[in-house]
Amino acid sequence: MYRLPWISLIEMRSGCCRLVRQSRYFGGSTWLLYENRCSGGKLCTFYSTCTRPFPSYSPKKPTIKDSELVQYISGTIKQRQTEPLRHILKPVESNIRSDHFIWVLMKIKNDCQLVLDFYEWACIFREPSLEVQSIIIHLSVASENIKTAHHLLYEFWSKPNLDINYSFSSFVERLIYTYKDWGLDPRVFYLFFEVLVEVGFSTEAHAFFEKMLNYGLVIPVDSCNLLLFSLSSHSDKKKITVKVFQEFLEAGVNWDTGSYNIIIHIFCQLGKFREAHNLLLQMELRGHMPDVVSYSAVIHGYCDAGELEKALRLVNEMRVKGLVPNAFTYNSIILLMCKLGKVSDAERVLREMISLRIPPDAAVYTTVIDGFYKSGRIAAAIKLFEEMQRAKVIPDLIAYTAVICGLCRFGNLLEADKLFHKMISRGLSPDAITYTALIDGYCKAGKLKEAFLWHNQMVEQGLTPNVVTYTALADGLCKQGEVENANELLHEMSAKGLELNLWTYNVLINGLCKAGNISQAMKLLEDMEVGDLHPDTITYTTIMDAYCKSGEITMAHELLKRMLEKGLVPTIVTFNVLMNGFCVSGMLEDGERLLRWMLEKGIMPNSATYNSLMKQHSIRSDMRVTTKLYKEMCAHNLMPDSNTYNILIKGHSKARNLKEAWYLYREMVAKGYDLSLSSYTTFIKGLLKRKKYVEANEVFNEMRRKGFAVDQDIASYFLDKSFDEGDLGYALELCDEVIEKVVIDDMKEESNR
């Protein structure tokens, strides 16, 4: 049993307790924190300075008549065997008062079961006083009947309509008053603290903690952790939780790793990642080694903030300390990598998880699969989806929907349809997002009839089409010139309470522009300008692009002025649209002036900006200026893309600069880019004219491996050459390719008729 955590100065001098900390807290007093082993072997924490002793218990003295009644009751219940108390005490039940209960308890306190039976009998007549309840709780704890003590406390403090202000002060007073003579076990106070937390009285629990400090008693860390956890579960009490943590630390609570993890998690939720990281470091200084949960919380926080490098440094720090990242750690890293477009890195982390036998769940697989699709790696996404199923990780609705969205995005509608039906056969019900992905995919493929069939099926399943669904359908109608039908669809959408948003208008305007209906697109723009939805840079840039492609550069320029007057900032896409418009219209000087202006204003062009100018100069066979622009582009640290290489190789081939073209071709292949069919054809013909047969043969075979149709003139040359050299197998293979191309072309012409 615990003894009173009050040790005299003589005991302190004798060395039976250890000084832990000296600190200033509560009113500026100096507190000396000691630890002492109680008789039960458990660690008891207490303050020795400026504390008060627990009061002595001094109940009312019984009269002779009262003593006789008490003696009768105590003797009777001690001697009973199996007969219920309500039978043997019936003769005296009308004479018993609250004081009699206490006097009887003094006689029987060493028999816990008898105490509880008597208390149960007493409750039949009247609600026991707070003093009686406190005594029963003390006696229960002292006899190791913790469950009963907890039940009694919880039963009282969970009462409906409890006057908490009155009850709290009164109950605490009685609990302290009866402590010294009825139990001397501090677990009573720990238990009371825990019950206050359980029933949601965190303010009172905090006040009780401070009250106990006055008597030199510190509530143990396990009990205090309940308060931390309870507070942290409320979104509006995060800051209070941190304050309690700091106050209790100063008061002497030796927080453990779990405590620190709660506060680290809160800091991360509040966006205070530096504070969370600092607390991680302080844990070790205070003698608590951070665990996987500690590190994972900070890593997850950094990942939420997009700080990949900091997160990865912490992962390395974990490993140095012998800690193995868990699934939560890896999930956070993988999710951020996919968000940043680092899908290959995310896949490597996934492989590391699997190698460490940490099985990824459906969410992790889905994240990487979705990342593959967004980066255009369809084959890799499908392969991982199949691997996920082989690993017996059952794809959920989100996983199936991610794959279906990816397939639709890249026009693989047949596979998307198969997967949809496979998902249904697995017992999964598609949601609005799944159907919308299919509808959008069929609309983009120009298959409006099928798109509306999916829409009808969606409605039949009891799902409500959302703004994205209607926008996809309207966009498909606009692109096919069915503007009136698109308007009717949008009216239907409005009638269902769905509001057109900026994205909807932008998609519609883009559809109208693609269909060549610029006047209708301008009308929508004007409707937006006078309405609540204000056009953004994308809106104006889309219509400017349509004007440029139709050769109406003046109108595009006017629209740019209008956009600037609205205070909107052009993006690099806006400038590239204008640049392309100038170049296509033959206004190269205006295009070059725009490039110079951009550089002067600190607006960095990209490869597309330079490609527009380079393409037009190359068409004019001015490879000197084309090369100059290419070198300028590289000087600005802009990486050439596939279009850049196609423009340069095709231009140099036409100009018979085969040495430059060959050098660029080797560089392009090393970077993983491909030539277009026309560029391959022009390049090979240029090499043949220069009698560079070996190089021409290499490029020709590469072209065939890429699956491009073989040009008849080039095929004829290599056929003749193979016959001359006696390579009949190669010649027959080329013949098959040429014949196949002729047959397919004839079939296409026939279908067009």
PDB file of N, CA, C and O in Angstrom, residues 687-749:
ATOM      1  N   LEU A 687      20.825  12.183 -95.370  1.00  0.00           N
ATOM      2  CA  LEU A 687      22.006  11.330 -95.196  1.00  0.00           C
ATOM      3  C   LEU A 687      22.317  10.560 -96.477  1.00  0.00           C
ATOM      4  O   LEU A 687      23.495  10.399 -96.859  1.00  0.00           O
ATOM      5  N   LEU A 688      21.272  10.067 -97.160  1.00  0.00           N
ATOM      6  CA  LEU A 688      21.486   9.324 -98.400  1.00  0.00           C
ATOM      7  C   LEU A 688      22.056  10.209 -99.498  1.00  0.00           C
ATOM      8  O   LEU A 688      22.937   9.793-100.269  1.00  0.00           O
ATOM      9  N   LYS A 689      21.571  11.455 -99.556  1.00  0.00           N
ATOM     10  CA  LYS A 689      22.087  12.379-100.573  1.00  0.00           C
ATOM     11  C   LYS A 689      23.562  12.681-100.350  1.00  0.00           C
ATOM     12  O   LYS A 689      24.310  12.915-101.289  1.00  0.00           O
ATOM     13  N   ARG A 690      23.965  12.670 -99.077  1.00  0.00           N
ATOM     14  CA  ARG A 690      25.366  12.927 -98.731  1.00  0.00           C
ATOM     15  C   ARG A 690      26.194  11.631 -98.721  1.00  0.00           C
ATOM     16  O   ARG A 690      27.337  11.630 -98.294  1.00  0.00           O
ATOM     17  N   LYS A 691      25.535  10.514 -99.171  1.00  0.00           N
ATOM     18  CA  LYS A 691      26.191   9.212 -99.260  1.00  0.00           C
ATOM     19  C   LYS A 691      26.686   8.698 -97.898  1.00  0.00           C
ATOM     20  O   LYS A 691      27.668   7.971 -97.811  1.00  0.00           O
ATOM     21  N   LYS A 692      25.961   9.074 -96.828  1.00  0.00           N
ATOM     22  CA  LYS A 692      26.281   8.559 -95.491  1.00  0.00           C
ATOM     23  C   LYS A 692      25.366   7.361 -95.224  1.00  0.00           C
ATOM     24  O   LYS A 692      24.410   7.415 -94.465  1.00  0.00           O
ATOM     25  N   TYR A 693      25.699   6.229 -95.915  1.00  0.00           N
ATOM     26  CA  TYR A 693      24.820   5.064 -95.922  1.00  0.00           C
ATOM     27  C   TYR A 693      24.742   4.360 -94.564  1.00  0.00           C
ATOM     28  O   TYR A 693      23.679   3.879 -94.163  1.00  0.00           O
ATOM     29  N   VAL A 694      25.866   4.289 -93.887  1.00  0.00           N
ATOM     30  CA  VAL A 694      25.868   3.609 -92.582  1.00  0.00           C
ATOM     31  C   VAL A 694      24.960   4.339 -91.596  1.00  0.00           C
ATOM     32  O   VAL A 694      24.129   3.731 -90.896  1.00  0.00           O
ATOM     33  N   GLU A 695      25.108   5.679 -91.536  1.00  0.00           N
ATOM     34  CA  GLU A 695      24.283   6.479 -90.624  1.00  0.00           C
ATOM     35  C   GLU A 695      22.809   6.415 -91.016  1.00  0.00           C
ATOM     36  O   GLU A 695      21.921   6.302 -90.159  1.00  0.00           O
ATOM     37  N   ALA A 696      22.552   6.463 -92.362  1.00  0.00           N
ATOM     38  CA  ALA A 696      21.174   6.403 -92.847  1.00  0.00           C
ATOM     39  C   ALA A 696      20.521   5.083 -92.458  1.00  0.00           C
ATOM     40  O   ALA A 696      19.352   5.036 -92.047  1.00  0.00           O
ATOM     41  N   ASN A 697      21.274   3.991 -92.579  1.00  0.00           N
ATOM     42  CA  ASN A 697      20.749   2.666 -92.228  1.00  0.00           C
ATOM     43  C   ASN A 697      20.428   2.571 -90.723  1.00  0.00           C
ATOM     44  O   ASN A 697      19.412   2.004 -90.320  1.00  0.00           O
ATOM     45  N   GLU A 698      21.288   3.172 -89.880  1.00  0.00           N
ATOM     46  CA  GLU A 698      21.059   3.172 -88.434  1.00  0.00           C
ATOM     47  C   GLU A 698      19.772   3.913 -88.077  1.00  0.00           C
ATOM     48  O   GLU A 698      18.953   3.427 -87.283  1.00  0.00           O
ATOM     49  N   VAL A 699      19.606   5.107 -88.675  1.00  0.00           N
ATOM     50  CA  VAL A 699      18.400   5.906 -88.390  1.00  0.00           C
ATOM     51  C   VAL A 699      17.160   5.213 -88.952  1.00  0.00           C
ATOM     52  O   VAL A 699      16.088   5.204 -88.317  1.00  0.00           O
ATOM     53  N   PHE A 700      17.301   4.592 -90.141  1.00  0.00           N
ATOM     54  CA  PHE A 700      16.179   3.898 -90.775  1.00  0.00           C
ATOM     55  C   PHE A 700      15.687   2.741 -89.895  1.00  0.00           C
ATOM     56  O   PHE A 700      14.480   2.559 -89.686  1.00  0.00           O
ATOM     57  N   ASN A 701      16.619   1.952 -89.376  1.00  0.00           N
ATOM     58  CA  ASN A 701      16.238   0.826 -88.515  1.00  0.00           C
ATOM     59  C   ASN A 701      15.614   1.302 -87.193  1.00  0.00           C
ATOM     60  O   ASN A 701      14.687   0.678 -86.664  1.00  0.00           O
ATOM     61  N   GLU A 702      16.135   2.425 -86.671  1.00  0.00           N
ATOM     62  CA  GLU A 702      15.555   3.004 -85.452  1.00  0.00           C
ATOM     63  C   GLU A 702      14.118   3.454 -85.709  1.00  0.00           C
ATOM     64  O   GLU A 702      13.223   3.244 -84.885  1.00  0.00           O
ATOM     65  N   MET A 703      13.895   4.036 -86.871  1.00  0.00           N
ATOM     66  CA  MET A 703      12.555   4.496 -87.261  1.00  0.00           C
ATOM     67  C   MET A 703      11.581   3.313 -87.317  1.00  0.00           C
ATOM     68  O   MET A 703      10.445   3.393 -86.836  1.00  0.00           O
ATOM     69  N   ARG A 704      12.034   2.194 -87.892  1.00  0.00           N
ATOM     70  CA  ARG A 704      11.191   1.003 -87.986  1.00  0.00           C
ATOM     71  C   ARG A 704      10.898   0.422 -86.603  1.00  0.00           C
ATOM     72  O   ARG A 704       9.785  -0.025 -86.329  1.00  0.00           O
ATOM     73  N   ARG A 705      11.910   0.424 -85.734  1.00  0.00           N
ATOM     74  CA  ARG A 705      11.707  -0.098 -84.372  1.00  0.00           C
ATOM     75  C   ARG A 705      10.673   0.712 -83.604  1.00  0.00           C
ATOM     76  O   ARG A 705       9.965   0.181 -82.751  1.00  0.00           O
ATOM     77  N   LYS A 706      10.606   2.005 -83.900  1.00  0.00           N
ATOM     78  CA  LYS A 706       9.635   2.878 -83.226  1.00  0.00           C
ATOM     79  C   LYS A 706       8.220   2.689 -83.770  1.00  0.00           C
ATOM     80  O   LYS A 706       7.272   3.282 -83.263  1.00  0.00           O
ATOM     81  N   GLY A 707       8.093   1.893 -84.859  1.00  0.00           N
ATOM     82  CA  GLY A 707       6.757   1.593 -85.389  1.00  0.00           C
ATOM     83  C   GLY A 707       6.251   2.593 -86.407  1.00  0.00           C
ATOM     84  O   GLY A 707       5.057   2.580 -86.741  1.00  0.00           O
ATOM     85  N   PHE A 708       7.127   3.469 -86.945  1.00  0.00           N
ATOM     86  CA  PHE A 708       6.695   4.441 -87.952  1.00  0.00           C
ATOM     87  C   PHE A 708       6.533   3.758 -89.312  1.00  0.00           C
ATOM     88  O   PHE A 708       7.278   2.826 -89.654  1.00  0.00           O
ATOM     89  N   ALA A 709       5.561   4.230 -90.073  1.00  0.00           N
ATOM     90  CA  ALA A 709       5.360   3.717 -91.432  1.00  0.00           C
ATOM     91  C   ALA A 709       6.546   4.109 -92.312  1.00  0.00           C
ATOM     92  O   ALA A 709       7.039   5.247 -92.242  1.00  0.00           O
ATOM     93  N   VAL A 710       6.992   3.178 -93.133  1.00  0.00           N
ATOM     94  CA  VAL A 710       8.188   3.412 -93.956  1.00  0.00           C
ATOM     95  C   VAL A 710       7.828   4.202 -95.209  1.00  0.00           C
ATOM     96  O   VAL A 710       6.881   3.864 -95.920  1.00  0.00           O
ATOM     97  N   ASP A 711       8.586   5.259 -95.478  1.00  0.00           N
ATOM     98  CA  ASP A 711       8.421   6.049 -96.707  1.00  0.00           C
ATOM     99  C   ASP A 711       8.796   5.174 -97.911  1.00  0.00           C
ATOM    100  O   ASP A 711       9.815   4.459 -97.892  1.00  0.00           O
ATOM    101  N   GLN A 712       7.992   5.233 -98.992  1.00  0.00           N
ATOM    102  CA  GLN A 712       8.209   4.330-100.132  1.00  0.00           C
ATOM    103  C   GLN A 712       9.529   4.590-100.830  1.00  0.00           C
ATOM    104  O   GLN A 712      10.213   3.653-101.256  1.00  0.00           O
ATOM    105  N   ASP A 713       9.902   5.852-100.974  1.00  0.00           N
ATOM    106  CA  ASP A 713      11.174   6.170-101.653  1.00  0.00           C
ATOM    107  C   ASP A 713      12.356   5.615-100.863  1.00  0.00           C
ATOM    108  O   ASP A 713      13.290   5.034-101.438  1.00  0.00           O
ATOM    109  N   ILE A 714      12.310   5.804 -99.533  1.00  0.00           N
ATOM    110  CA  ILE A 714      13.407   5.312 -98.690  1.00  0.00           C
ATOM    111  C   ILE A 714      13.416   3.785 -98.701  1.00  0.00           C
ATOM    112  O   ILE A 714      14.473   3.151 -98.807  1.00  0.00           O
ATOM    113  N   ALA A 715      12.208   3.185 -98.611  1.00  0.00           N
ATOM    114  CA  ALA A 715      12.124   1.724 -98.627  1.00  0.00           C
ATOM    115  C   ALA A 715      12.678   1.165 -99.936  1.00  0.00           C
ATOM    116  O   ALA A 715      13.376   0.141 -99.943  1.00  0.00           O
ATOM    117  N   SER A 716      12.377   1.835-101.045  1.00  0.00           N
ATOM    118  CA  SER A 716      12.875   1.379-102.354  1.00  0.00           C
ATOM    119  C   SER A 716      14.394   1.377-102.399  1.00  0.00           C
ATOM    120  O   SER A 716      15.015   0.444-102.931  1.00  0.00           O
ATOM    121  N   TYR A 717      14.985   2.410-101.815  1.00  0.00           N
ATOM    122  CA  TYR A 717      16.459   2.482-101.813  1.00  0.00           C
ATOM    123  C   TYR A 717      17.039   1.286-101.047  1.00  0.00           C
ATOM    124  O   TYR A 717      17.945   0.596-101.552  1.00  0.00           O
ATOM    125  N   PHE A 718      16.526   1.034 -99.834  1.00  0.00           N
ATOM    126  CA  PHE A 718      17.084  -0.044 -99.018  1.00  0.00           C
ATOM    127  C   PHE A 718      16.723  -1.427 -99.569  1.00  0.00           C
ATOM    128  O   PHE A 718      17.474  -2.396 -99.370  1.00  0.00           O
ATOM    129  N   LEU A 719      15.582  -1.520-100.344  1.00  0.00           N
ATOM    130  CA  LEU A 719      15.254  -2.775-101.021  1.00  0.00           C
ATOM    131  C   LEU A 719      16.289  -3.092-102.101  1.00  0.00           C
ATOM    132  O   LEU A 719      16.809  -4.212-102.190  1.00  0.00           O
ATOM    133  N   ASP A 720      16.554  -2.096-102.920  1.00  0.00           N
ATOM    134  CA  ASP A 720      17.551  -2.276-103.992  1.00  0.00           C
ATOM    135  C   ASP A 720      18.908  -2.646-103.410  1.00  0.00           C
ATOM    136  O   ASP A 720      19.597  -3.537-103.923  1.00  0.00           O
ATOM    137  N   LYS A 721      19.274  -1.935-102.311  1.00  0.00           N
ATOM    138  CA  LYS A 721      20.582  -2.168-101.701  1.00  0.00           C
ATOM    139  C   LYS A 721      20.674  -3.590-101.134  1.00  0.00           C
ATOM    140  O   LYS A 721      21.699  -4.271-101.268  1.00  0.00           O
ATOM    141  N   SER A 722      19.582  -4.058-100.500  1.00  0.00           N
ATOM    142  CA  SER A 722      19.590  -5.400 -99.908  1.00  0.00           C
ATOM    143  C   SER A 722      19.643  -6.483-100.987  1.00  0.00           C
ATOM    144  O   SER A 722      20.294  -7.518-100.810  1.00  0.00           O
ATOM    145  N   PHE A 723      18.950  -6.247-102.156  1.00  0.00           N
ATOM    146  CA  PHE A 723      19.021  -7.206-103.266  1.00  0.00           C
ATOM    147  C   PHE A 723      20.430  -7.260-103.831  1.00  0.00           C
ATOM    148  O   PHE A 723      20.963  -8.331-104.126  1.00  0.00           O
ATOM    149  N   ASP A 724      21.025  -6.058-103.982  1.00  0.00           N
ATOM    150  CA  ASP A 724      22.387  -6.004-104.525  1.00  0.00           C
ATOM    151  C   ASP A 724      23.366  -6.755-103.631  1.00  0.00           C
ATOM    152  O   ASP A 724      24.325  -7.380-104.120  1.00  0.00           O
ATOM    153  N   GLU A 725      23.123  -6.668-102.286  1.00  0.00           N
ATOM    154  CA  GLU A 725      24.039  -7.312-101.350  1.00  0.00           C
ATOM    155  C   GLU A 725      23.646  -8.759-101.061  1.00  0.00           C
ATOM    156  O   GLU A 725      24.302  -9.444-100.268  1.00  0.00           O
ATOM    157  N   GLY A 726      22.534  -9.219-101.657  1.00  0.00           N
ATOM    158  CA  GLY A 726      22.115 -10.609-101.508  1.00  0.00           C
ATOM    159  C   GLY A 726      21.407 -10.911-100.201  1.00  0.00           C
ATOM    160  O   GLY A 726      21.252 -12.076 -99.824  1.00  0.00           O
ATOM    161  N   ASP A 727      20.937  -9.865 -99.485  1.00  0.00           N
ATOM    162  CA  ASP A 727      20.245 -10.060 -98.207  1.00  0.00           C
ATOM    163  C   ASP A 727      18.741 -10.165 -98.477  1.00  0.00           C
ATOM    164  O   ASP A 727      17.980  -9.211 -98.287  1.00  0.00           O
ATOM    165  N   LEU A 728      18.295 -11.360 -98.966  1.00  0.00           N
ATOM    166  CA  LEU A 728      16.906 -11.538 -99.384  1.00  0.00           C
ATOM    167  C   LEU A 728      15.932 -11.493 -98.202  1.00  0.00           C
ATOM    168  O   LEU A 728      14.805 -11.010 -98.337  1.00  0.00           O
ATOM    169  N   GLY A 729      16.344 -11.968 -97.028  1.00  0.00           N
ATOM    170  CA  GLY A 729      15.468 -11.951 -95.847  1.00  0.00           C
ATOM    171  C   GLY A 729      15.085 -10.532 -95.458  1.00  0.00           C
ATOM    172  O   GLY A 729      13.901 -10.230 -95.210  1.00  0.00           O
ATOM    173  N   TYR A 730      16.057  -9.646 -95.437  1.00  0.00           N
ATOM    174  CA  TYR A 730      15.813  -8.233 -95.101  1.00  0.00           C
ATOM    175  C   TYR A 730      14.923  -7.600 -96.159  1.00  0.00           C
ATOM    176  O   TYR A 730      14.012  -6.824 -95.855  1.00  0.00           O
ATOM    177  N   ALA A 731      15.194  -7.961 -97.461  1.00  0.00           N
ATOM    178  CA  ALA A 731      14.418  -7.391 -98.569  1.00  0.00           C
ATOM    179  C   ALA A 731      12.952  -7.796 -98.465  1.00  0.00           C
ATOM    180  O   ALA A 731      12.040  -6.975 -98.644  1.00  0.00           O
ATOM    181  N   LEU A 732      12.691  -9.084 -98.172  1.00  0.00           N
ATOM    182  CA  LEU A 732      11.309  -9.563 -98.061  1.00  0.00           C
ATOM    183  C   LEU A 732      10.582  -8.912 -96.874  1.00  0.00           C
ATOM    184  O   LEU A 732       9.390  -8.605 -96.945  1.00  0.00           O
ATOM    185  N   GLU A 733      11.306  -8.708 -95.796  1.00  0.00           N
ATOM    186  CA  GLU A 733      10.725  -8.041 -94.618  1.00  0.00           C
ATOM    187  C   GLU A 733      10.288  -6.627 -94.952  1.00  0.00           C
ATOM    188  O   GLU A 733       9.194  -6.189 -94.562  1.00  0.00           O
ATOM    189  N   LEU A 734      11.120  -5.912 -95.712  1.00  0.00           N
ATOM    190  CA  LEU A 734      10.771  -4.546 -96.126  1.00  0.00           C
ATOM    191  C   LEU A 734       9.583  -4.549 -97.077  1.00  0.00           C
ATOM    192  O   LEU A 734       8.714  -3.671 -97.013  1.00  0.00           O
ATOM    193  N   CYS A 735       9.552  -5.557 -97.963  1.00  0.00           N
ATOM    194  CA  CYS A 735       8.426  -5.660 -98.904  1.00  0.00           C
ATOM    195  C   CYS A 735       7.104  -5.794 -98.155  1.00  0.00           C
ATOM    196  O   CYS A 735       6.106  -5.158 -98.503  1.00  0.00           O
ATOM    197  N   ASP A 736       7.099  -6.646 -97.125  1.00  0.00           N
ATOM    198  CA  ASP A 736       5.888  -6.836 -96.323  1.00  0.00           C
ATOM    199  C   ASP A 736       5.424  -5.524 -95.701  1.00  0.00           C
ATOM    200  O   ASP A 736       4.224  -5.208 -95.696  1.00  0.00           O
ATOM    201  N   GLU A 737       6.374  -4.730 -95.180  1.00  0.00           N
ATOM    202  CA  GLU A 737       6.024  -3.447 -94.544  1.00  0.00           C
ATOM    203  C   GLU A 737       5.440  -2.474 -95.553  1.00  0.00           C
ATOM    204  O   GLU A 737       4.460  -1.776 -95.275  1.00  0.00           O
ATOM    205  N   VAL A 738       6.035  -2.413 -96.751  1.00  0.00           N
ATOM    206  CA  VAL A 738       5.555  -1.477 -97.785  1.00  0.00           C
ATOM    207  C   VAL A 738       4.167  -1.881 -98.248  1.00  0.00           C
ATOM    208  O   VAL A 738       3.265  -1.046 -98.393  1.00  0.00           O
ATOM    209  N   ILE A 739       3.967  -3.199 -98.501  1.00  0.00           N
ATOM    210  CA  ILE A 739       2.652  -3.691 -98.964  1.00  0.00           C
ATOM    211  C   ILE A 739       1.580  -3.409 -97.911  1.00  0.00           C
ATOM    212  O   ILE A 739       0.470  -2.978 -98.229  1.00  0.00           O
ATOM    213  N   GLU A 740       1.942  -3.674 -96.639  1.00  0.00           N
ATOM    214  CA  GLU A 740       0.988  -3.429 -95.544  1.00  0.00           C
ATOM    215  C   GLU A 740       0.576  -1.966 -95.498  1.00  0.00           C
ATOM    216  O   GLU A 740      -0.602  -1.641 -95.316  1.00  0.00           O
ATOM    217  N   LYS A 741       1.546  -1.064 -95.695  1.00  0.00           N
ATOM    218  CA  LYS A 741       1.247   0.376 -95.670  1.00  0.00           C
ATOM    219  C   LYS A 741       0.319   0.755 -96.821  1.00  0.00           C
ATOM    220  O   LYS A 741      -0.635   1.511 -96.650  1.00  0.00           O
ATOM    221  N   VAL A 742       0.562   0.184 -98.030  1.00  0.00           N
ATOM    222  CA  VAL A 742      -0.264   0.496 -99.200  1.00  0.00           C
ATOM    223  C   VAL A 742      -1.699   0.019 -98.981  1.00  0.00           C
ATOM    224  O   VAL A 742      -2.664   0.726 -99.262  1.00  0.00           O
ATOM    225  N   VAL A 743      -1.844  -1.204 -98.427  1.00  0.00           N
ATOM    226  CA  VAL A 743      -3.185  -1.777 -98.183  1.00  0.00           C
ATOM    227  C   VAL A 743      -3.961  -0.926 -97.185  1.00  0.00           C
ATOM    228  O   VAL A 743      -5.141  -0.621 -97.380  1.00  0.00           O
ATOM    229  N   ILE A 744      -3.272  -0.537 -96.089  1.00  0.00           N
ATOM    230  CA  ILE A 744      -3.938   0.275 -95.054  1.00  0.00           C
ATOM    231  C   ILE A 744      -4.354   1.623 -95.619  1.00  0.00           C
ATOM    232  O   ILE A 744      -5.461   2.111 -95.362  1.00  0.00           O
ATOM    233  N   ASP A 745      -3.469   2.259 -96.417  1.00  0.00           N
ATOM    234  CA  ASP A 745      -3.809   3.553 -97.026  1.00  0.00           C
ATOM    235  C   ASP A 745      -5.019   3.428 -97.938  1.00  0.00           C
ATOM    236  O   ASP A 745      -5.905   4.299 -97.955  1.00  0.00           O
ATOM    237  N   ASP A 746      -5.081   2.330 -98.720  1.00  0.00           N
ATOM    238  CA  ASP A 746      -6.222   2.118 -99.622  1.00  0.00           C
ATOM    239  C   ASP A 746      -7.521   1.940 -98.838  1.00  0.00           C
ATOM    240  O   ASP A 746      -8.573   2.454 -99.221  1.00  0.00           O
ATOM    241  N   MET A 747      -7.426   1.217 -97.721  1.00  0.00           N
ATOM    242  CA  MET A 747      -8.617   0.994 -96.886  1.00  0.00           C
ATOM    243  C   MET A 747      -9.115   2.304 -96.298  1.00  0.00           C
ATOM    244  O   MET A 747     -10.322   2.545 -96.217  1.00  0.00           O
ATOM    245  N   LYS A 748      -8.183   3.161 -95.894  1.00  0.00           N
ATOM    246  CA  LYS A 748      -8.574   4.463 -95.340  1.00  0.00           C
ATOM    247  C   LYS A 748      -9.262   5.321 -96.395  1.00  0.00           C
ATOM    248  O   LYS A 748     -10.270   5.984 -96.132  1.00  0.00           O
ATOM    249  N   GLU A 749      -8.728   5.296 -97.620  1.00  0.00           N
ATOM    250  CA  GLU A 749      -9.330   6.087 -98.706  1.00  0.00           C
ATOM    251  C   GLU A 749     -10.736   5.579 -99.022  1.00  0.00           C
ATOM    252  O   GLU A 749     -11.660   6.350 -99.261  1.00  0.00           O
TER     253      GLU A 749
END
